[in-house]
Amino acid sequence: MPNSSAERNEYDVAVIGAGPAGLAAAAAAADTGVSVALVDSGPRPGGQYWRHRTGDDGTHHHDWAEFTRLRARIREVDHLAEHAVWHIEPGFTVHATGRDPVRARRLVLAPGAHDRQLPFPGWTLPGVYTAGGVQALLKGHGVLAGKRIVVAGTGPFLLAVAAGLLDAGAGVAGVFEAGTPAGFARHPLAVAGALGKLGEGAGYLRVVGRRYRTRTMVIAAHGTGELSGVTVAKVDANWQVVPGTERDVACDALAVGYGFTPQLELPLQLGCATRLDADGSLVATADDRQMSTVEGVFLAGEVCGVGGSALAVTEGLIAGRHAAGVSAGSRLLRRRRAQRRFAGALHQAFPLRRGWLDRVGADTVVCRCEEVRHRAVTAAVDDLGATDPRTVKLLARPGMGLCQGRVCGFATACVVADRLGRTLIEADLRGLAARPVAQPVTLGELAG
Amino acid sequence: MTRSDVSDVIVIGAGMVGAMTAYHCAAAGLRVTVLERDAVAGGTTSACEGNILVSDKEPGPELDLALLSIRRWQELADELGADSLEYQAKGGVVVAMSDDTGAGLTAFTASQRAAGIDAQDVSSAQLREREPNLSPDARSGAYYPQDAQVQPMLATARLLRAVRDLGGTVRTGTEVTGFVERGVATSAGIVHAEHVVNAAGTWAGQVSELAGAPVPVLPRKGFILVTEPLPRTIRHKVYTAEYVANVASSDAGLETSVVVEGTKAGTVLIGASRERVGFDRSMSLPVVRKLAAQAIEVFPFLADVALLRSYLGFRPYCPDHLPVLGPDPRVPGLVHACGHEGAGIGLAAGTGHLIAQVLTGKEPDLDLTPFRPHRFEEAPA
Amino acid sequence: MRFTFDGKAIPAEPGQSIGAALIAAGHRSWRRTRIDAAPRGIFCGIGICHDCLVTVDGAANRRACLVEAAEDMRVTTQEGAGRAELEC
Ligand SMILES: Cc1cc2nc3c(=O)[nH]c(=O)nc-3n(C[C@H](O)[C@H](O)[C@H](O)COP(=O)(O)OP(=O)(O)OC[C@H]3O[C@@H](n4cnc5c(N)ncnc54)[C@H](O)[C@@H]3O)c2cc1C
Ligand code: FES
């Protein structure tokens, strides 16, 4: 289709992120007849949730029908694949590395989230992966991370990862859930029921079955040079180890994750207000229309609160319509309310507990990029008088490396707040989340 | 009134200048309380580069302060440990990219030598020996062995630590909201002292107004680019001779002239722009692009190097580009140590030393007349 | 399709990242860090953490988890910050 928008690189709406939220937003906006660009760093639409390989028939995916429906609806949308956005200027001009700037009158930000990590002894050993990373290797590249894989952390996502691995024929040595989803449901099967509501099927738990252990954590990873095993232990409600329950589990891969960290750099670049969500994440504030506190900037999916793909789709549909200047119907709003209530219940069912902090030894690396150990972080507080994570970052360098605190930011903030004897506040996370450059861009490209 | 609320000196501001002042006062035996509304080094000190330069100074009072400061920094590095401050006496290299600029630079270094700076003219071949990755277009330059570098936040935090070890008090999260008889009112109550030092950096103008003795300190915005970590490819602080012209300029528009330097962490810092746009915190892509282009002109290999982040700060400047130092005759007990513009890290060491001399009744090593606080109110001669 | 990793041929399927192909070929680590010279490989797998850096056809600091493998690509391990070509 000849598209003058594409020629001028100017659109009514630019959607950033082609996961469930962004696809839905692009589809909903395009349905109203406005010009839409869907901008994503990946080669194919789908985001983390529907990550797939070319020619993938969707057999091993959940909600694949939803994906193909949405994909069909974005035929009129310019999908700008392999556009890694590094900066957005007000107004709005979207800059992606190696690409011409894309201009849009309205934005929908749907950049998603990545696994949240809590440091523990040995977590820098090769063979330790994020849970999402192990899933991405499988879904995106058809590769099993190991022959004997341990899945650990907290949250329903662990079950999805483990089920996917088993489905692909991997050896799964155990699935260790730190929490007891008890406040939410007394029995793991109820978790599965809940997951069913998330659209991911009770099948997960049936597949994972007896490998699923609650109130169990990986407390250390071992190996010379590379991972050869982990120590797991029973923990109490506060995630303190129950003495005498430690045991070693041999494995060549560990998939670990403690919930998700929304990607806040783009909303922060644009000056959007943030808040601390129930799961401890920094998220951008959205109103009923999914609009941020900045006029014309809409939000959908994990950036405004971690809640899974079904909620992300609903938020995307609402954001897409409003970004196109059309209001969303009450059915969508009701659906969102129900899905948010459910996401909130999940956050309550899988909370983080402070026990993990006691196992981060003085020697444990907190920041992987700059190889900053726990002792340097606490020394910045104890000896150098830092009273917030940003000051700690500037004094001891956690979060100053290549990943710019994406991996260690949350944990650093927790360690600092705990050291100062207080709970985590929004400002702690905000102080580590601002990234005026959201993707590495060469100076040569900048200079033009 | 509790004992801890009475000091000899209150220092407002826990930036580099406040920390240096507090340290020198505490070391001289004074009881010091530092009051900081934000966090340790939470102001411009956390948004700058940490160059300690004589190379960019013209002969005059600022250079005298710079020479004194560079000596004090060296002594402090010996006292407190160079590593703990990330102090490196790495030297500066100024590069002329055209013959015209080269001629101007030679004249400039001659005047600097006469004023006591060790400024050595170097040929293009010698330049490349010092900086092998430098652009082949560099025509000539100057080498300044006295130029040094420090990690400003770390140095500030270490100095404040030393202040505490010397019995002083550092209160962060405590904003000065007004002045009272022999002391100040804060967000956490009244604090008393004989002397109050205004080391509030870019906000020193506001503090001076609270005291009823205004000094004109204004913000001059600057961006810095930070690259991904590299091996030690840049050895000195390297900048173009055009920088010297910009520093002294009073132009309100955007000026960029690049200073490139490696850090202990491996990242390369590229600074800095100068703009008078008030306290505007927004990121400006045109400025960032210009800095990148200028850096590549000096070090072409940087074209393939990734930008990791950028940050910005507001230099505290006075209309005549000199800091404000010393007792304010308009308000007994009030002493200023502010307005250091783009050189507050370097000049802090001399500043702290001089203020401590004044507060302990000594004759300061440097004549403070050019820096007097009330100079802006005097009728032009 | 094959690319070379420190001179050794590594098979890859179309669309596969360098990192995924390396893991499939039994490599879990291929980089040493700047400070501790500690081994690292893939961690996040989605371009966030920068743990998986390799030098690809001479260009340092490429994320192995993102860069698609291509025929005859020359991938080399990276010591520290890489960029051995620059004079230090
Ligand atoms: C981009 C850039 C690059 C620079 N590069 C260099 C360089 O290479 N070398 C160099 O020497 N200089 C450099 N500078 C300049 C240098 O950063 C400043 O001159 C220096 O940091 C000033 O230190 P300060 O202590 O006076 O101010 P600040 O560090 O700003 O400290 C003042 C403190 O006072 C506090 N404060 C203010 N009002 C109150 C109140 N009412 N109550 C309590 N506390 C208050 C503030 O919160 C602040 O922490 C640069 C500046 C910029 C912006
Ligand atoms: S594994 Fe994290 S960026 Fe490649």
Coordinates of N, CA and C and ligand atoms in Angstrom, one line a residue, chain B residues 12-18 35-39 41-45 47-52 174-176 199-203 207 210 220 222-224 272 313-316 337 340-347, ligand 1:
Chain B
I12 N 27.1 25.5 54.8 CA 25.9 25.1 54.0 C 26.3 24.5 52.7
G13 N 26.0 23.3 52.5 CA 26.3 22.6 51.2 C 27.4 21.6 51.4
A14 N 27.1 20.3 51.1 CA 28.0 19.2 51.1 C 28.5 18.8 49.7
G15 N 28.8 19.8 48.9 CA 29.5 19.6 47.7 C 31.0 19.6 47.9
M16 N 31.7 19.6 46.8 CA 33.2 19.6 46.9 C 33.7 20.8 47.7
V17 N 33.1 22.0 47.4 CA 33.6 23.2 48.1 C 33.2 23.2 49.6
G18 N 32.0 22.8 49.9 CA 31.6 22.7 51.3 C 32.5 21.7 52.0
L35 N 25.6 21.3 56.7 CA 24.2 21.1 56.5 C 23.9 21.0 55.0
E36 N 23.3 19.9 54.7 CA 23.1 19.7 53.2 C 21.6 19.2 53.1
R37 N 20.9 19.9 52.2 CA 19.5 19.6 52.0 C 19.3 18.3 51.3
D38 N 20.2 17.9 50.5 CA 20.1 16.7 49.6 C 20.9 15.6 50.3
A39 N 21.7 14.9 49.4 CA 22.6 13.9 49.9 C 24.0 14.4 49.8
A41 N 27.3 15.3 48.4 CA 27.6 15.6 47.0 C 26.4 15.6 46.1
G42 N 25.3 15.9 46.6 CA 24.1 15.8 45.8 C 23.9 16.9 44.7
G43 N 24.7 17.9 44.8 CA 24.5 19.1 43.8 C 25.3 18.9 42.6
T44 N 25.9 20.0 42.2 CA 26.7 20.0 40.9 C 27.9 19.0 41.0
T45 N 28.4 18.8 42.2 CA 29.5 17.9 42.4 C 29.3 16.5 41.9
A47 N 27.6 16.0 39.2 CA 27.2 16.1 37.8 C 28.4 16.9 37.0
C48 N 29.6 16.6 37.4 CA 30.7 17.2 36.7 C 31.8 16.2 36.3
E49 N 33.0 16.7 36.1 CA 34.0 15.8 35.5 C 35.2 15.6 36.4
G50 N 35.5 16.5 37.3 CA 36.6 16.3 38.2 C 38.0 16.6 37.7
N51 N 38.0 17.5 36.7 CA 39.3 18.0 36.2 C 39.9 19.0 37.2
I52 N 41.2 18.9 37.5 CA 41.8 19.9 38.3 C 42.8 20.5 37.3
T174 N 19.0 18.1 55.3 CA 18.7 19.2 56.2 C 18.9 20.5 55.4
E175 N 17.8 21.2 55.1 CA 17.8 22.4 54.3 C 17.9 23.6 55.2
V176 N 18.7 24.5 54.8 CA 18.8 25.8 55.5 C 17.7 26.7 54.9
A199 N 28.4 27.7 51.1 CA 29.0 26.9 50.1 C 27.9 26.1 49.3
A200 N 26.8 26.8 49.0 CA 25.6 26.2 48.4 C 25.7 26.2 46.9
G201 N 26.9 26.3 46.3 CA 27.1 26.1 44.9 C 26.2 26.9 44.0
T202 N 25.5 26.3 43.1 CA 24.6 27.0 42.1 C 23.4 27.6 42.8
W203 N 23.2 27.2 44.1 CA 22.0 27.8 44.8 C 22.5 28.8 45.9
V207 N 20.7 31.3 48.9 CA 21.1 31.3 50.3 C 21.6 32.7 50.7
L210 N 18.7 34.7 51.6 CA 18.2 34.3 52.9 C 18.9 35.1 54.0
R220 N 24.9 27.7 34.8 CA 25.4 27.5 33.4 C 25.4 26.0 33.1
G222 N 25.6 22.3 31.6 CA 26.6 21.6 30.8 C 26.3 20.1 30.7
F223 N 26.5 19.5 29.5 CA 26.3 18.1 29.3 C 27.6 17.4 29.3
I224 N 27.6 16.1 29.7 CA 28.8 15.2 29.7 C 28.3 13.9 29.1
A272 N 32.6 19.5 27.6 CA 31.3 19.8 28.1 C 30.8 21.0 27.4
G313 N 24.7 19.1 34.4 CA 24.8 19.8 35.6 C 24.7 21.3 35.4
F314 N 24.7 22.0 36.5 CA 24.6 23.5 36.4 C 25.8 24.1 37.1
R315 N 26.7 24.7 36.4 CA 27.8 25.3 37.0 C 27.4 26.6 37.7
P316 N 27.9 26.9 38.9 CA 27.6 28.1 39.6 C 28.5 29.2 39.1
A337 N 31.8 31.0 50.0 CA 32.7 30.1 49.3 C 31.9 29.5 48.1
H340 N 32.1 29.0 41.8 CA 33.4 28.5 41.1 C 33.2 28.1 39.7
E341 N 32.0 28.3 39.2 CA 31.7 28.0 37.8 C 32.1 26.6 37.4
G342 N 32.9 26.5 36.3 CA 33.3 25.1 35.8 C 34.6 24.6 36.4
A343 N 35.0 25.2 37.5 CA 36.3 24.8 38.1 C 36.2 24.5 39.6
G344 N 35.0 24.3 40.1 CA 34.8 24.2 41.5 C 35.5 23.0 42.2
I345 N 35.7 22.0 41.4 CA 36.4 20.8 41.9 C 37.9 21.2 42.1
G346 N 38.5 21.7 41.1 CA 39.9 22.1 41.1 C 40.1 23.1 42.2
L347 N 39.3 24.2 42.2 CA 39.5 25.3 43.0 C 39.1 25.1 44.5
Ligands
LIG1 C1 29.1 19.6 33.0 C2 30.0 20.2 34.1 C3 31.4 19.8 34.1 C4 32.2 20.3 35.1 N1 33.5 19.9 35.0 C5 34.4 20.3 36.0 C6 35.7 20.0 36.1 O1 36.2 19.2 35.2 N2 36.5 20.5 37.0 C7 36.1 21.3 37.9 O2 36.9 21.8 38.8 N3 34.8 21.7 38.0 C8 33.9 21.2 37.0 N4 32.6 21.6 37.0 C9 32.2 22.6 38.0 C10 32.0 22.0 39.4 O3 31.1 20.9 39.2 C11 31.4 23.0 40.3 O4 32.1 24.2 40.3 C12 31.5 22.4 41.7 O5 30.9 21.2 41.8 C13 30.8 23.3 42.7 O6 30.9 22.7 44.0 P1 30.0 23.3 45.1 O7 30.4 22.5 46.3 O8 30.2 24.8 45.2 O9 28.5 23.1 44.7 P2 27.6 21.8 44.8 O10 28.3 20.6 44.5 O11 26.4 22.1 44.0 O12 27.2 21.8 46.3 C14 26.3 22.8 46.9 C15 25.4 22.0 47.8 O13 24.6 22.9 48.5 C16 23.4 22.3 48.8 N5 22.4 23.4 49.1 C17 22.0 24.4 48.3 N6 21.1 25.1 49.0 C18 21.0 24.6 50.2 C19 20.3 25.0 51.4 N7 19.4 26.0 51.4 N8 20.5 24.2 52.5 C20 21.3 23.2 52.5 N9 22.0 22.8 51.4 C21 21.9 23.5 50.3 C22 23.1 21.7 47.5 O14 22.1 20.6 47.6 C23 24.4 21.1 47.1 O15 24.7 19.8 47.4 C24 31.7 21.2 36.1 C25 30.4 21.5 36.1 C26 29.5 21.0 35.1 C27 28.1 21.3 35.2

